[in-house]
Amino acid sequence: DAGITQSPRHKVTETGTPVTLRCHQTENHRYMYWYRQDPGHGLRLIHYSYGVKDTDKGEVSDGYSVSRSKTEDFLLTLESATSSQTSVYFCAISRESAHEQFFGPGTRLTVL
Amino acid sequence: AQTVTQSQPEMSVQEAETVTLSCTYDTSESDYYLFWYKQPPSRQMILVIRQEAYKQQNATENRFSVNFQKAAKSFSLKISDSQLGDAAMYFCAYSDRGSTLGRLYFGRGTQLTVWP
């Protein structure tokens, strides 16, 4: 199994509070991704990174920001959480050109 | 934008039988990858099988095989000799080979139930 961990695994927070989710990999892969999973929508890309300090937006990036200061860590921040951001968040990594993505265990976030 | 459609929200199969999950996609690209991922109740996303569009031969992985019809933009997953452990949500996904970013486009999933 690819070495990907996510923390926390579960979180309950209140509307308006900042939240940071962490993805950590031990594979030294260049590409990292954040997805959210909602019933009836599959997985949708929030942000991705193609190197340290190199990030870009996905299809559902509003209300989210990311940072990648080290190859192994990719942080997802909700500056001011809203109830619509209640979801399961997955981090994924991929090698340079294989396009196969390996997923972390997911974080269930509930915004009350 | 590329779209992936899974028209069967739910499917069921008897243990030891065969089931086929459907997937269609829309793209103007000629070279791409297609994937099936499995998500059991544990929530972990597991890669089941991968197909490269430039390969004519359908991919197989043990009891899992695909029927890739490039002209029809169809990519179905066949599970033979179904087992209780196959019960899961299955996602079809697409990736453009020409993109170095390798982002995946997912369908909405098919929930597979396996009956004993």
Short mmCIF file of N, CA and C in Angstrom, two decimals, chain B:
data_model
loop_
_atom_site.label_atom_id
_atom_site.label_comp_id
_atom_site.label_asym_id
_atom_site.label_seq_id
_atom_site.Cartn_x
_atom_site.Cartn_y
_atom_site.Cartn_z
N ALA B 1 -14.99 19.88 -21.16
CA ALA B 1 -14.46 19.10 -20.05
C ALA B 1 -14.87 17.64 -20.20
N GLN B 2 -13.98 16.77 -19.73
CA GLN B 2 -14.29 15.36 -19.79
C GLN B 2 -15.38 15.01 -18.79
N THR B 3 -16.28 14.13 -19.18
CA THR B 3 -17.31 13.66 -18.27
C THR B 3 -17.33 12.15 -18.27
N VAL B 4 -17.66 11.60 -17.13
CA VAL B 4 -17.74 10.16 -16.94
C VAL B 4 -19.12 9.84 -16.39
N THR B 5 -19.81 8.90 -17.03
CA THR B 5 -21.18 8.59 -16.63
C THR B 5 -21.31 7.12 -16.25
N GLN B 6 -21.82 6.90 -15.08
CA GLN B 6 -22.18 5.55 -14.64
C GLN B 6 -23.69 5.54 -14.48
N SER B 7 -24.35 4.83 -15.34
CA SER B 7 -25.81 4.91 -15.43
C SER B 7 -26.53 3.99 -14.45
N GLN B 8 -25.79 3.17 -13.74
CA GLN B 8 -26.39 2.22 -12.80
C GLN B 8 -26.03 2.63 -11.36
N PRO B 9 -26.90 3.34 -10.67
CA PRO B 9 -26.57 3.72 -9.29
C PRO B 9 -26.39 2.51 -8.38
N GLU B 10 -27.15 1.43 -8.66
CA GLU B 10 -27.08 0.23 -7.82
C GLU B 10 -27.14 -1.00 -8.70
N MET B 11 -26.40 -2.03 -8.28
CA MET B 11 -26.45 -3.33 -8.94
C MET B 11 -26.35 -4.39 -7.84
N SER B 12 -26.86 -5.57 -8.15
CA SER B 12 -26.73 -6.67 -7.21
C SER B 12 -26.41 -7.95 -7.96
N VAL B 13 -25.76 -8.87 -7.26
CA VAL B 13 -25.35 -10.13 -7.87
C VAL B 13 -25.34 -11.22 -6.81
N GLN B 14 -25.60 -12.42 -7.23
CA GLN B 14 -25.51 -13.56 -6.33
C GLN B 14 -24.05 -14.00 -6.25
N GLU B 15 -23.67 -14.42 -5.09
CA GLU B 15 -22.31 -14.94 -4.89
C GLU B 15 -22.01 -16.00 -5.96
N ALA B 16 -20.79 -15.95 -6.51
CA ALA B 16 -20.29 -16.89 -7.53
C ALA B 16 -20.78 -16.56 -8.94
N GLU B 17 -21.70 -15.63 -9.07
CA GLU B 17 -22.18 -15.23 -10.39
C GLU B 17 -21.32 -14.10 -10.95
N THR B 18 -21.66 -13.71 -12.17
CA THR B 18 -20.93 -12.65 -12.87
C THR B 18 -21.78 -11.41 -12.99
N VAL B 19 -21.16 -10.26 -12.83
CA VAL B 19 -21.88 -9.00 -12.94
C VAL B 19 -21.04 -8.02 -13.77
N THR B 20 -21.72 -7.17 -14.51
CA THR B 20 -21.04 -6.17 -15.34
C THR B 20 -21.52 -4.77 -14.97
N LEU B 21 -20.57 -3.90 -14.67
CA LEU B 21 -20.86 -2.51 -14.34
C LEU B 21 -20.52 -1.64 -15.55
N SER B 22 -21.40 -0.71 -15.86
CA SER B 22 -21.24 0.09 -17.07
C SER B 22 -20.62 1.46 -16.79
N CYS B 23 -19.91 1.95 -17.78
CA CYS B 23 -19.32 3.28 -17.70
C CYS B 23 -19.16 3.83 -19.11
N THR B 24 -19.57 5.05 -19.33
CA THR B 24 -19.29 5.74 -20.58
C THR B 24 -18.60 7.05 -20.26
N TYR B 25 -17.90 7.58 -21.23
CA TYR B 25 -17.16 8.81 -21.00
C TYR B 25 -17.20 9.65 -22.27
N ASP B 26 -16.93 10.91 -22.08
CA ASP B 26 -16.94 11.83 -23.20
C ASP B 26 -15.61 12.58 -23.21
N THR B 27 -14.89 12.50 -24.33
CA THR B 27 -13.63 13.20 -24.45
C THR B 27 -13.32 13.44 -25.92
N SER B 28 -12.56 14.48 -26.19
CA SER B 28 -12.09 14.74 -27.55
C SER B 28 -10.65 14.26 -27.73
N GLU B 29 -10.06 13.75 -26.65
CA GLU B 29 -8.69 13.26 -26.71
C GLU B 29 -8.66 11.85 -27.27
N SER B 30 -7.50 11.48 -27.82
CA SER B 30 -7.36 10.14 -28.39
C SER B 30 -6.52 9.22 -27.51
N ASP B 31 -5.78 9.81 -26.59
CA ASP B 31 -4.90 9.01 -25.74
C ASP B 31 -5.19 9.32 -24.28
N TYR B 32 -5.58 8.31 -23.55
CA TYR B 32 -6.00 8.55 -22.18
C TYR B 32 -5.96 7.23 -21.40
N TYR B 33 -6.19 7.35 -20.11
CA TYR B 33 -6.28 6.18 -19.23
C TYR B 33 -7.71 6.09 -18.68
N LEU B 34 -8.11 4.88 -18.41
CA LEU B 34 -9.37 4.63 -17.73
C LEU B 34 -9.12 3.71 -16.54
N PHE B 35 -9.85 3.94 -15.49
CA PHE B 35 -9.65 3.18 -14.25
C PHE B 35 -10.99 2.77 -13.66
N TRP B 36 -10.94 1.69 -12.91
CA TRP B 36 -12.01 1.34 -11.99
C TRP B 36 -11.42 1.31 -10.58
N TYR B 37 -12.10 2.06 -9.68
CA TYR B 37 -11.74 2.05 -8.28
C TYR B 37 -12.88 1.43 -7.48
N LYS B 38 -12.50 0.76 -6.42
CA LYS B 38 -13.45 0.14 -5.51
C LYS B 38 -13.39 0.85 -4.16
N GLN B 39 -14.57 1.13 -3.60
CA GLN B 39 -14.60 1.74 -2.27
C GLN B 39 -15.49 0.89 -1.36
N PRO B 40 -14.90 0.03 -0.55
CA PRO B 40 -15.69 -0.78 0.39
C PRO B 40 -16.18 0.08 1.55
N PRO B 41 -16.95 -0.50 2.46
CA PRO B 41 -17.45 0.28 3.61
C PRO B 41 -16.36 0.94 4.44
N SER B 42 -15.15 0.44 4.37
CA SER B 42 -14.04 1.07 5.10
C SER B 42 -13.71 2.46 4.56
N ARG B 43 -14.24 2.78 3.40
CA ARG B 43 -14.07 4.08 2.75
C ARG B 43 -12.77 4.19 1.95
N GLN B 44 -11.86 3.25 2.10
CA GLN B 44 -10.60 3.31 1.36
C GLN B 44 -10.84 3.15 -0.13
N MET B 45 -10.22 4.00 -0.93
CA MET B 45 -10.30 3.90 -2.39
C MET B 45 -9.20 2.96 -2.88
N ILE B 46 -9.61 1.91 -3.58
CA ILE B 46 -8.68 0.88 -4.02
C ILE B 46 -8.71 0.77 -5.54
N LEU B 47 -7.56 0.87 -6.17
CA LEU B 47 -7.49 0.73 -7.62
C LEU B 47 -7.71 -0.73 -7.98
N VAL B 48 -8.69 -0.98 -8.86
CA VAL B 48 -9.02 -2.34 -9.27
C VAL B 48 -8.31 -2.70 -10.57
N ILE B 49 -8.43 -1.80 -11.56
CA ILE B 49 -7.91 -2.12 -12.87
C ILE B 49 -7.70 -0.84 -13.67
N ARG B 50 -6.78 -0.91 -14.61
CA ARG B 50 -6.43 0.26 -15.41
C ARG B 50 -6.35 -0.16 -16.88
N GLN B 51 -6.81 0.73 -17.76
CA GLN B 51 -6.77 0.49 -19.20
C GLN B 51 -6.13 1.68 -19.88
N GLU B 52 -5.21 1.42 -20.79
CA GLU B 52 -4.61 2.49 -21.58
C GLU B 52 -5.29 2.51 -22.93
N ALA B 53 -5.72 3.68 -23.35
CA ALA B 53 -6.56 3.78 -24.55
C ALA B 53 -5.87 3.31 -25.82
N TYR B 54 -4.55 3.41 -25.87
CA TYR B 54 -3.86 3.02 -27.09
C TYR B 54 -3.68 1.51 -27.19
N LYS B 55 -4.02 0.79 -26.14
CA LYS B 55 -3.91 -0.67 -26.16
C LYS B 55 -5.24 -1.29 -26.56
N GLN B 56 -5.20 -2.14 -27.56
CA GLN B 56 -6.42 -2.80 -28.02
C GLN B 56 -6.89 -3.85 -27.03
N GLN B 57 -5.95 -4.51 -26.39
CA GLN B 57 -6.29 -5.62 -25.51
C GLN B 57 -6.96 -5.13 -24.24
N ASN B 58 -8.02 -5.79 -23.88
CA ASN B 58 -8.72 -5.45 -22.65
C ASN B 58 -7.91 -5.89 -21.43
N ALA B 59 -7.86 -5.03 -20.43
CA ALA B 59 -7.11 -5.34 -19.21
C ALA B 59 -7.85 -6.38 -18.36
N THR B 60 -7.09 -7.20 -17.68
CA THR B 60 -7.65 -8.18 -16.75
C THR B 60 -6.79 -8.22 -15.49
N GLU B 61 -7.44 -8.43 -14.36
CA GLU B 61 -6.77 -8.60 -13.08
C GLU B 61 -7.55 -9.66 -12.31
N ASN B 62 -7.07 -10.90 -12.43
CA ASN B 62 -7.72 -12.01 -11.74
C ASN B 62 -9.19 -12.10 -12.15
N ARG B 63 -10.11 -11.92 -11.23
CA ARG B 63 -11.54 -12.06 -11.56
C ARG B 63 -12.14 -10.81 -12.19
N PHE B 64 -11.36 -9.76 -12.32
CA PHE B 64 -11.83 -8.50 -12.85
C PHE B 64 -11.32 -8.30 -14.28
N SER B 65 -12.21 -7.95 -15.17
CA SER B 65 -11.81 -7.67 -16.55
C SER B 65 -12.66 -6.52 -17.07
N VAL B 66 -12.16 -5.89 -18.11
CA VAL B 66 -12.90 -4.77 -18.70
C VAL B 66 -13.24 -5.08 -20.14
N ASN B 67 -14.29 -4.41 -20.61
CA ASN B 67 -14.65 -4.41 -22.03
C ASN B 67 -14.52 -2.96 -22.49
N PHE B 68 -13.42 -2.68 -23.15
CA PHE B 68 -13.11 -1.32 -23.59
C PHE B 68 -13.49 -1.17 -25.05
N GLN B 69 -14.44 -0.30 -25.32
CA GLN B 69 -14.90 -0.02 -26.67
C GLN B 69 -14.60 1.44 -26.96
N LYS B 70 -13.45 1.70 -27.59
CA LYS B 70 -12.99 3.07 -27.74
C LYS B 70 -13.92 3.90 -28.62
N ALA B 71 -14.39 3.33 -29.71
CA ALA B 71 -15.25 4.10 -30.61
C ALA B 71 -16.56 4.47 -29.92
N ALA B 72 -17.05 3.59 -29.11
CA ALA B 72 -18.31 3.85 -28.39
C ALA B 72 -18.08 4.61 -27.10
N LYS B 73 -16.80 4.82 -26.73
CA LYS B 73 -16.44 5.47 -25.46
C LYS B 73 -17.12 4.78 -24.30
N SER B 74 -16.93 3.48 -24.27
CA SER B 74 -17.53 2.64 -23.24
C SER B 74 -16.45 1.83 -22.55
N PHE B 75 -16.60 1.66 -21.24
CA PHE B 75 -15.57 0.99 -20.44
C PHE B 75 -16.27 0.26 -19.30
N SER B 76 -16.68 -0.96 -19.53
CA SER B 76 -17.43 -1.70 -18.51
C SER B 76 -16.51 -2.64 -17.73
N LEU B 77 -16.88 -2.91 -16.51
CA LEU B 77 -16.12 -3.79 -15.61
C LEU B 77 -16.91 -5.06 -15.38
N LYS B 78 -16.29 -6.19 -15.65
CA LYS B 78 -16.90 -7.48 -15.40
C LYS B 78 -16.23 -8.15 -14.20
N ILE B 79 -17.06 -8.55 -13.25
CA ILE B 79 -16.56 -9.26 -12.07
C ILE B 79 -17.07 -10.69 -12.16
N SER B 80 -16.16 -11.62 -12.27
CA SER B 80 -16.52 -13.03 -12.36
C SER B 80 -16.42 -13.69 -11.00
N ASP B 81 -17.23 -14.77 -10.82
CA ASP B 81 -17.17 -15.50 -9.56
C ASP B 81 -17.26 -14.54 -8.37
N SER B 82 -18.30 -13.74 -8.34
CA SER B 82 -18.44 -12.69 -7.33
C SER B 82 -18.32 -13.25 -5.91
N GLN B 83 -17.66 -12.47 -5.08
CA GLN B 83 -17.48 -12.84 -3.68
C GLN B 83 -18.08 -11.77 -2.78
N LEU B 84 -18.39 -12.17 -1.56
CA LEU B 84 -19.01 -11.23 -0.62
C LEU B 84 -18.12 -9.99 -0.44
N GLY B 85 -16.82 -10.19 -0.51
CA GLY B 85 -15.90 -9.08 -0.35
C GLY B 85 -15.88 -8.11 -1.51
N ASP B 86 -16.57 -8.45 -2.59
CA ASP B 86 -16.65 -7.53 -3.73
C ASP B 86 -17.71 -6.44 -3.50
N ALA B 87 -18.52 -6.61 -2.49
CA ALA B 87 -19.55 -5.62 -2.20
C ALA B 87 -18.89 -4.28 -1.88
N ALA B 88 -19.24 -3.27 -2.64
CA ALA B 88 -18.59 -1.97 -2.50
C ALA B 88 -19.22 -0.98 -3.47
N MET B 89 -18.79 0.27 -3.36
CA MET B 89 -19.09 1.27 -4.38
C MET B 89 -17.96 1.22 -5.39
N TYR B 90 -18.31 1.20 -6.67
CA TYR B 90 -17.32 1.16 -7.74
C TYR B 90 -17.38 2.45 -8.54
N PHE B 91 -16.20 3.05 -8.73
CA PHE B 91 -16.10 4.29 -9.47
C PHE B 91 -15.28 4.08 -10.74
N CYS B 92 -15.80 4.59 -11.82
CA CYS B 92 -15.08 4.65 -13.08
C CYS B 92 -14.38 6.01 -13.14
N ALA B 93 -13.17 6.06 -13.68
CA ALA B 93 -12.43 7.32 -13.73
C ALA B 93 -11.64 7.42 -15.02
N TYR B 94 -11.43 8.65 -15.45
CA TYR B 94 -10.73 8.97 -16.70
C TYR B 94 -9.58 9.91 -16.40
N SER B 95 -8.48 9.73 -17.16
CA SER B 95 -7.36 10.65 -17.06
C SER B 95 -6.76 10.86 -18.44
N ASP B 96 -6.50 12.10 -18.77
CA ASP B 96 -5.95 12.46 -20.05
C ASP B 96 -4.45 12.19 -20.06
N ARG B 97 -3.98 11.30 -20.92
CA ARG B 97 -2.56 10.94 -20.95
C ARG B 97 -1.68 12.13 -21.34
N GLY B 98 -2.23 13.04 -22.11
CA GLY B 98 -1.45 14.17 -22.56
C GLY B 98 -1.22 15.22 -21.49
N SER B 99 -1.91 15.08 -20.38
CA SER B 99 -1.76 16.04 -19.30
C SER B 99 -0.76 15.51 -18.28
N THR B 100 0.28 16.27 -18.01
CA THR B 100 1.25 15.83 -17.02
C THR B 100 0.69 15.92 -15.61
N LEU B 101 -0.42 16.64 -15.46
CA LEU B 101 -0.99 16.79 -14.13
C LEU B 101 -1.74 15.55 -13.68
N GLY B 102 -2.21 14.76 -14.64
CA GLY B 102 -2.80 13.47 -14.32
C GLY B 102 -4.05 13.51 -13.48
N ARG B 103 -4.84 14.57 -13.57
CA ARG B 103 -6.03 14.61 -12.73
C ARG B 103 -7.05 13.60 -13.21
N LEU B 104 -7.84 13.10 -12.28
CA LEU B 104 -8.86 12.11 -12.56
C LEU B 104 -10.24 12.75 -12.60
N TYR B 105 -11.05 12.28 -13.53
CA TYR B 105 -12.46 12.64 -13.59
C TYR B 105 -13.25 11.38 -13.24
N PHE B 106 -14.11 11.50 -12.23
CA PHE B 106 -14.84 10.35 -11.72
C PHE B 106 -16.30 10.35 -12.13
N GLY B 107 -16.85 9.14 -12.30
CA GLY B 107 -18.29 8.99 -12.37
C GLY B 107 -18.87 9.04 -10.97
N ARG B 108 -20.19 8.94 -10.89
CA ARG B 108 -20.86 9.08 -9.60
C ARG B 108 -20.91 7.78 -8.81
N GLY B 109 -20.51 6.69 -9.42
CA GLY B 109 -20.40 5.43 -8.70
C GLY B 109 -21.58 4.49 -8.89
N THR B 110 -21.30 3.21 -8.72
CA THR B 110 -22.30 2.15 -8.73
C THR B 110 -22.14 1.34 -7.45
N GLN B 111 -23.21 1.26 -6.67
CA GLN B 111 -23.17 0.49 -5.43
C GLN B 111 -23.48 -0.96 -5.75
N LEU B 112 -22.52 -1.84 -5.51
CA LEU B 112 -22.70 -3.27 -5.78
C LEU B 112 -22.99 -4.02 -4.50
N THR B 113 -24.10 -4.76 -4.50
CA THR B 113 -24.46 -5.65 -3.40
C THR B 113 -24.25 -7.08 -3.85
N VAL B 114 -23.64 -7.88 -3.00
CA VAL B 114 -23.42 -9.30 -3.30
C VAL B 114 -24.23 -10.12 -2.31
N TRP B 115 -25.14 -10.95 -2.84
CA TRP B 115 -26.01 -11.77 -2.01
C TRP B 115 -25.41 -13.16 -1.83
N PRO B 116 -25.49 -13.70 -0.61
CA PRO B 116 -24.95 -15.05 -0.38
C PRO B 116 -25.84 -16.13 -0.97
#
